[in-house]
XYZ file of C-alpha atoms in Angstrom:
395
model
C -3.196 -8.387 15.177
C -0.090 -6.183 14.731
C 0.169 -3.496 17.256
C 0.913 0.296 15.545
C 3.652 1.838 17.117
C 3.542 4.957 19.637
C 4.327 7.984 18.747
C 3.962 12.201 20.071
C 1.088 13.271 20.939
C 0.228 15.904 18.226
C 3.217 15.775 15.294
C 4.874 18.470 13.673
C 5.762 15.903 10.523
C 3.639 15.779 8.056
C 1.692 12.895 8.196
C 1.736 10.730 4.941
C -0.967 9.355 3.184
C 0.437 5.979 1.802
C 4.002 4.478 2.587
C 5.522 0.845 3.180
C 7.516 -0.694 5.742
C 10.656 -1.809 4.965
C 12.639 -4.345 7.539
C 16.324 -5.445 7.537
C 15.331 -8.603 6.008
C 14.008 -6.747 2.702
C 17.382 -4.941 2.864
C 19.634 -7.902 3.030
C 17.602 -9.366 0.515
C 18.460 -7.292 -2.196
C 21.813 -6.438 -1.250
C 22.124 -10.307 -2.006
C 20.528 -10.113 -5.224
C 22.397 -7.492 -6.102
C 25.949 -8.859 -5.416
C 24.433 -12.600 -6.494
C 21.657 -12.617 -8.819
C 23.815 -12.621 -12.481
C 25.638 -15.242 -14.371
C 24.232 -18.527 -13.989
C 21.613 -17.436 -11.718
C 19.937 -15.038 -13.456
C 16.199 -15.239 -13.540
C 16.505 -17.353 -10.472
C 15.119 -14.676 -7.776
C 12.673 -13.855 -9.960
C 11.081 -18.004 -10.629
C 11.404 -17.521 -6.563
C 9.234 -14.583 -5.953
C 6.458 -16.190 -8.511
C 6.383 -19.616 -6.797
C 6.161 -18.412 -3.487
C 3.294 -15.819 -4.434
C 1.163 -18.637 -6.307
C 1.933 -20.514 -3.175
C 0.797 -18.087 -0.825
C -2.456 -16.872 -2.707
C -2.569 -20.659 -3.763
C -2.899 -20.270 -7.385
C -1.372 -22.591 -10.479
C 0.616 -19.935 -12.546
C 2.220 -16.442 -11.226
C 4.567 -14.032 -13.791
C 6.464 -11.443 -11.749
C 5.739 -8.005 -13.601
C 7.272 -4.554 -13.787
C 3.232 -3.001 -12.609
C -0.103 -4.111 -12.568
C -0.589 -2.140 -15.500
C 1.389 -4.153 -17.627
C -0.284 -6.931 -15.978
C -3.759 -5.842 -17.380
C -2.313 -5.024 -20.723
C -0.521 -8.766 -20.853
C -3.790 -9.968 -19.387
C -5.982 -8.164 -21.891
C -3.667 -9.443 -24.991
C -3.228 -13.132 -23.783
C -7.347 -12.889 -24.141
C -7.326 -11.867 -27.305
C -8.772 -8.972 -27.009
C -8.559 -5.990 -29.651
C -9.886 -3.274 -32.249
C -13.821 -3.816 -32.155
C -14.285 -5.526 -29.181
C -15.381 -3.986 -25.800
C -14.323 -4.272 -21.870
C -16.420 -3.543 -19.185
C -14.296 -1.750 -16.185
C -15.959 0.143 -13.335
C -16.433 3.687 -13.123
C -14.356 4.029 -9.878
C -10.741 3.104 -10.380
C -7.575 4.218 -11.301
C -6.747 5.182 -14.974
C -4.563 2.376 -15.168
C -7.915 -0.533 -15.129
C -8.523 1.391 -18.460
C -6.171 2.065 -19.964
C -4.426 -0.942 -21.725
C -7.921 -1.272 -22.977
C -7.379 1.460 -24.998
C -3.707 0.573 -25.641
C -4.957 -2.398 -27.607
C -7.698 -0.763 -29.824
C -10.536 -1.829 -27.956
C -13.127 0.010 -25.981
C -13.936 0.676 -22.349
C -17.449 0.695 -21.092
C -17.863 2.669 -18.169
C -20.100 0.722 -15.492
C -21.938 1.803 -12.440
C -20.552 0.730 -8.744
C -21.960 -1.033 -5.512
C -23.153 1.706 -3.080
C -21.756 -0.023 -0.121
C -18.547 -1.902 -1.602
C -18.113 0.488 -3.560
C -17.095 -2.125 -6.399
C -17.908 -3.078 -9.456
C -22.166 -3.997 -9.768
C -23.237 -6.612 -11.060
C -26.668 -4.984 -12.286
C -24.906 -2.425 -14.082
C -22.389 -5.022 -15.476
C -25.590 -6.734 -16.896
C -27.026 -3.742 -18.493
C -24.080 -2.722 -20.375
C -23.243 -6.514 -21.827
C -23.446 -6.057 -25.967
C -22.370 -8.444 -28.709
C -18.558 -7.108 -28.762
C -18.281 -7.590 -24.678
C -14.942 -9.312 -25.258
C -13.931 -9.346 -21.101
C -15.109 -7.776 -17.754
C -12.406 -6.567 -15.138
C -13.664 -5.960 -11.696
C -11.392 -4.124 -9.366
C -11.155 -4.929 -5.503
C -11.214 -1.433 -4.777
C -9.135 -0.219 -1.756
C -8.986 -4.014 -0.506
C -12.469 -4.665 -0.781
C -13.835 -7.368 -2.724
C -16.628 -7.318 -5.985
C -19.103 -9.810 -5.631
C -17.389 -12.443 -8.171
C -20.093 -14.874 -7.887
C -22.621 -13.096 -9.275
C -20.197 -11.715 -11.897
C -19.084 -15.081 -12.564
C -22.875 -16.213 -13.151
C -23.177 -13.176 -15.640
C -19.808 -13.656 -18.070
C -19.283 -16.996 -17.679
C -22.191 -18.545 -19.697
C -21.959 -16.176 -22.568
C -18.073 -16.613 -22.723
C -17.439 -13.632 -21.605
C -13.896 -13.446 -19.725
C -13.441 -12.122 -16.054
C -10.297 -10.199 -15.364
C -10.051 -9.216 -11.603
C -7.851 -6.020 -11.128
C -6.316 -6.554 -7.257
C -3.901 -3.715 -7.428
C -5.251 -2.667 -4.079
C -6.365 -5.988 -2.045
C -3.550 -8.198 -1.954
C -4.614 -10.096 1.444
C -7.808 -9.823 0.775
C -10.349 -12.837 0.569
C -14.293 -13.683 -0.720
C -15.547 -16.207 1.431
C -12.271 -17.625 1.931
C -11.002 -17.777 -1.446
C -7.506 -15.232 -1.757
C -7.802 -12.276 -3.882
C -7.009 -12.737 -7.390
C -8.377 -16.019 -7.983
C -11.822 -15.147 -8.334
C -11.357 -14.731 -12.403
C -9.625 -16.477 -15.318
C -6.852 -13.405 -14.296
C -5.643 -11.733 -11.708
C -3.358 -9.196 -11.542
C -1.085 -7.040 -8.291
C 0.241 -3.870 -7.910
C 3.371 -3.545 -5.756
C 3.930 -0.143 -6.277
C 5.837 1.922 -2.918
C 1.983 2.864 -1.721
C 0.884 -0.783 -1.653
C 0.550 -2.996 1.598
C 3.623 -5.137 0.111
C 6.142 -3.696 -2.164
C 9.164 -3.908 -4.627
C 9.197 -0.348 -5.277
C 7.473 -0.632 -8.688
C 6.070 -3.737 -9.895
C 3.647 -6.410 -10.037
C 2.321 -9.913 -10.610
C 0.117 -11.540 -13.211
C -1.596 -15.075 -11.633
C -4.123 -17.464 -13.383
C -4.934 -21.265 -12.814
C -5.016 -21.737 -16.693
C -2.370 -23.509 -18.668
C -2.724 -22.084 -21.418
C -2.892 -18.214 -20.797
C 0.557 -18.698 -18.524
C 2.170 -19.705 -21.374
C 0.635 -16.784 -23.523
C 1.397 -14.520 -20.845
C 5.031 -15.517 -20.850
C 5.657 -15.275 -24.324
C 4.596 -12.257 -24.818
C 6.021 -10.505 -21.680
C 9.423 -11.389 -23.225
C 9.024 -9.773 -26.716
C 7.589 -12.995 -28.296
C 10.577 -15.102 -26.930
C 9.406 -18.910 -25.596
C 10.762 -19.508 -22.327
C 14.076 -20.776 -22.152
C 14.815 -19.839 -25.382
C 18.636 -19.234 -26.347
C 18.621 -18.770 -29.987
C 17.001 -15.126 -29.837
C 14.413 -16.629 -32.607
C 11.355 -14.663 -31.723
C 7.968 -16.196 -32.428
C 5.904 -12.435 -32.931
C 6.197 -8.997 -31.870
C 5.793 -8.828 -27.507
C 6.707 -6.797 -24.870
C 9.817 -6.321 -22.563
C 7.700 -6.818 -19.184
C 10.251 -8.384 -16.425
C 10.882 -7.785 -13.332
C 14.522 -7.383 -11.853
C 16.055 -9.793 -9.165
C 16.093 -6.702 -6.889
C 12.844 -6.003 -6.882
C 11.514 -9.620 -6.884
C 14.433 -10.070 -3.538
C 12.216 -7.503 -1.995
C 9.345 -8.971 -2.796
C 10.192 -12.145 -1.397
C 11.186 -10.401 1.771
C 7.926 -8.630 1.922
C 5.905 -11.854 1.250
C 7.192 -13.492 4.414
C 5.708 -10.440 6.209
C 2.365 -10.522 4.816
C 0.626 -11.063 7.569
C 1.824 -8.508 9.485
C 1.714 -6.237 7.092
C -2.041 -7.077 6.599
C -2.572 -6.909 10.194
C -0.827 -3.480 10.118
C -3.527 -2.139 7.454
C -6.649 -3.966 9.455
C -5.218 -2.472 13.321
C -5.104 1.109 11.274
C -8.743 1.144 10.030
C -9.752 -0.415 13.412
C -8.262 2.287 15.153
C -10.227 4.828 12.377
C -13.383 3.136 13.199
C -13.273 3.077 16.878
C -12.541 7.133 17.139
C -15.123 7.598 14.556
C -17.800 5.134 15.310
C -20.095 8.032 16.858
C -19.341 10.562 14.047
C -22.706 11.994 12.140
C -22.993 11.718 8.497
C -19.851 9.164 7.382
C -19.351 6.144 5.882
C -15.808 3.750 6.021
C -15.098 0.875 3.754
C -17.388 -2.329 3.899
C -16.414 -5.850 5.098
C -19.944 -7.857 4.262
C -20.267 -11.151 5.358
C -18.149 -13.722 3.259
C -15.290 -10.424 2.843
C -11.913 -10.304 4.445
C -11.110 -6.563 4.097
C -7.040 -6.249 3.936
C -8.188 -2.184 3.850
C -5.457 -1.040 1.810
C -6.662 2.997 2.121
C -9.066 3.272 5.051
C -11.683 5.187 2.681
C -13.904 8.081 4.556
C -17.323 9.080 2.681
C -19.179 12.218 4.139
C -23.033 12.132 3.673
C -23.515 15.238 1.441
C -25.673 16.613 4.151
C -22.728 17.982 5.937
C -21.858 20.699 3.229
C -18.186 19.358 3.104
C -17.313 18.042 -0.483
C -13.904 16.010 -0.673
C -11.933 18.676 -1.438
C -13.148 20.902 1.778
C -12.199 18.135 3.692
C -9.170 17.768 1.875
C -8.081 21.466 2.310
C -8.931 20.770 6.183
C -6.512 17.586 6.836
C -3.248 20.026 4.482
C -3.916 22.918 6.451
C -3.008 20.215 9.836
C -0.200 19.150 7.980
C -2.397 15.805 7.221
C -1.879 14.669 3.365
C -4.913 12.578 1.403
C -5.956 11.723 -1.568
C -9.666 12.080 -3.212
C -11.964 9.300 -3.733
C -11.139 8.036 -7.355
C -13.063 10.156 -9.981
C -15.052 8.611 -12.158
C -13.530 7.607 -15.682
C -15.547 9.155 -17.851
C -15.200 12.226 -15.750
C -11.814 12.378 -16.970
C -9.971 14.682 -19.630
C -8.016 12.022 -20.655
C -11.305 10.385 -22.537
C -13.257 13.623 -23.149
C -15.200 13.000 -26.197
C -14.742 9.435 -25.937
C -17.954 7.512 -26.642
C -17.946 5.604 -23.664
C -18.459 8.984 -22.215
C -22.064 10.274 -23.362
C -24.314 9.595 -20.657
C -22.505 7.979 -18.258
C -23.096 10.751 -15.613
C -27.072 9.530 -15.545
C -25.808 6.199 -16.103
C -23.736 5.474 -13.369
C -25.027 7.959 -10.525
C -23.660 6.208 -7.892
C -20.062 6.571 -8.898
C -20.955 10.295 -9.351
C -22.060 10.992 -6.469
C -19.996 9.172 -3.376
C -16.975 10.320 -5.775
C -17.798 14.193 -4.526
C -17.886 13.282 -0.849
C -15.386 10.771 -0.556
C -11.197 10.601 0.465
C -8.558 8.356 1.824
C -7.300 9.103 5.227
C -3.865 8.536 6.070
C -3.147 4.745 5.732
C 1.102 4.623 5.676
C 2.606 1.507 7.065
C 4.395 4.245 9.008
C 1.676 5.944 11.181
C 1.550 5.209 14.939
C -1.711 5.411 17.365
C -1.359 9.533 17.988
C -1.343 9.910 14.387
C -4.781 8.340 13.734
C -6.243 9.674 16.822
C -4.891 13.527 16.098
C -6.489 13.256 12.286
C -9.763 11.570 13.601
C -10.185 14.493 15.911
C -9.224 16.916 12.823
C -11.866 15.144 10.283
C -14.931 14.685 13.460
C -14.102 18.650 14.229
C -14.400 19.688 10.349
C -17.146 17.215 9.730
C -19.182 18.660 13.157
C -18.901 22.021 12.151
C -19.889 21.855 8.660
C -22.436 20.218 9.977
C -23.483 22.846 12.241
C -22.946 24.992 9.829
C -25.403 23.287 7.181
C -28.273 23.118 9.747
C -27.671 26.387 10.752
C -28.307 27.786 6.451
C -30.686 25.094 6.217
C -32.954 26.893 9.652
């Protein structure tokens, strides 16, 4: 496992929340792209980056992407799927799971999470399945992984397509199988706050034929592959990636391990100085789960009177930064008065409720031993006297 670096004993920097780490091999990587990657070999870094990464995950097909999001949307529109139809997405994610849903006419349906995963469920899944379920994308939420066999069992026989949304869990695997193969799609993130970066981007993977050559039509505003003439087929989308940011890519790549290792020594390190600590929960690695723990995830037992944003307030004032627990969706302004909305509260409780109590702790590429052992003392002191605190109203 990768060792994290030393650092002082109590910093005066602010201590980040999310942040990658760059070597002199990225570096010299793009520098050659940039002096090299034109002319004749244009394209050429990029066919790289998508070979290695189908390699390395061991998929068929890979498409290097400017995000995940336009991943999803390509994903989402290679499927088929549009006005009238519906896609079940989890409560607890990022806007972005969502939103090409809505960017193609069709509906999101707002499903309930695992308590201890924290992931999609599987029983909620089942219970909001209706005749215009068109696709179901699971998300691998902050590296850890949805139970895809069961989903699998529930889509698959009723032709129902599985999307699985692994922004967050590249290195992650289900019972040995990589992340992103666990569904007719996958789809990365590579965004600067991701264990591996290219700045912005990301990567659309599938072991089917036929939606890799969808995918790469319409990424390239309806243009077939290879085509010269400029004779477009249909209307598409200008989705590429640049030879810079797939050079980086590639550089990261190599370093995926270590990266990986970087993110597992981190939450190690969170879970040994907070093993004793009343009252809190860290992400889950169940049996079968390889955990790449993208954001070592905190969730305080509401017992201790400290909602996320108390906590929050705590780790700024120490010059710590965070970041809450994803709300839920349909908590959101951006699809007030949706109809996915009404209800979903009572209908998805657990999402609701660890959303309140939960945050990501510092998990930067950058942060050395004293860092993680000065903000576990800061979050066991806050958490103990809120605690104290409770009991003490409570009496």
């Amino acid at each position: 496992m990768a060792a994290l670096r030393e650092g002082p004993v109590v910093s005066i920097r602010r201590i980040p929340v999310a942040g990658p780490d760059i070597s002199d091999r990225e570096v010299e990587l793009v520098a050659d792209a940039a002096r090299n990657a034109w002319y004749e070999d244009a394209g050429v870094v990029q066919q790289q980056f998508e070979h290695a990464f189908a390699e390395r995950i061991g998929c068929e097909h890979a498409v290097a992407l400017p995000s995940c999001t336009s991943a999803l949307h390509l994903a989402l529109a290679a499927l088929g799927v549009g006005p009238g139809d519906e896609v079940i997405v989890p409560e607890t994610t990022w806007i972005a799971t969502a939103a090409p849903i809505m960017y193609l006419g069709a509906t999101p349906v707002f499903a309930d999470i695992d308590p201890v995963t924290w992931c999609l469920s599987p029983v909620s899944v089942a219970e909001n399945i209706g005749v215009r379920t068109k696709a179901i994308i699971g998300v691998d939420l902050y590296g850890g992984m949805c139970d895809w066999t069961t989903l699998a069992e529930i889509a698959r026989p009723r032709g129902i397509a599985l999307v699985e949304d692994a922004a967050e869990a590249i290195g992650s695997s289900l019972l040995g199988i990589e992340a992103g193969n666990h569904a007719d799609i996958g789809t990365f993130s590579f965004h600067g706050s991701k264990t591996m970066t290219t700045g912005e981007g990301g990567m659309l993977v599938t072991n089917h034929r036929d939606i890799h050559e969808r995918v790469s039509i319409l990424r390239d505003h309806g243009r077939s592959p290879g085509d010269t003439s400029f004779f477009n087929q249909e209307i598409g989308f200008k989705y590429r990636m640049s030879a810079m940011q797939a050079a980086m890519g590639l550089g990261q790549l190599e370093r995926l391990n270590e990266l990986v290792d970087k993110k597992r020594a981190i939450f190690d390190l969170y879970s040994e100085m907070l093993v004793d600590a009343h009252g809190l929960t860290l992400n889950a690695e169940p049996a079968g789960v390889f955990n790449s723990y993208w954001m070592t995830t905190l969730v305080a037992d509401p017992s201790l009177g400290m909602d996320k944003n108390d906590l929050m307030r705590v780790l700024a004032g120490r010059n710590i930064d965070s970041r809450p627990f994803f709300h839920p969706l349909s908590s959101l302004p951006a699809f007030r008065g949706h109809p996915s909305t009404a209800g979903a509260r009572e209908k998805n409780p657990t999402a609701y409720r660890i959303s309140n109590y939960g945050i990501n702790l510092p998990s930067a590429l950058c942060l050395t031993v004293e860092d993680i052992m000065w903000i576990a003392c800061v979050v066991r002191a806050a958490l103990e006297s809120s605690g104290r605190s409770s009991r003490r109203s409570a009496a």
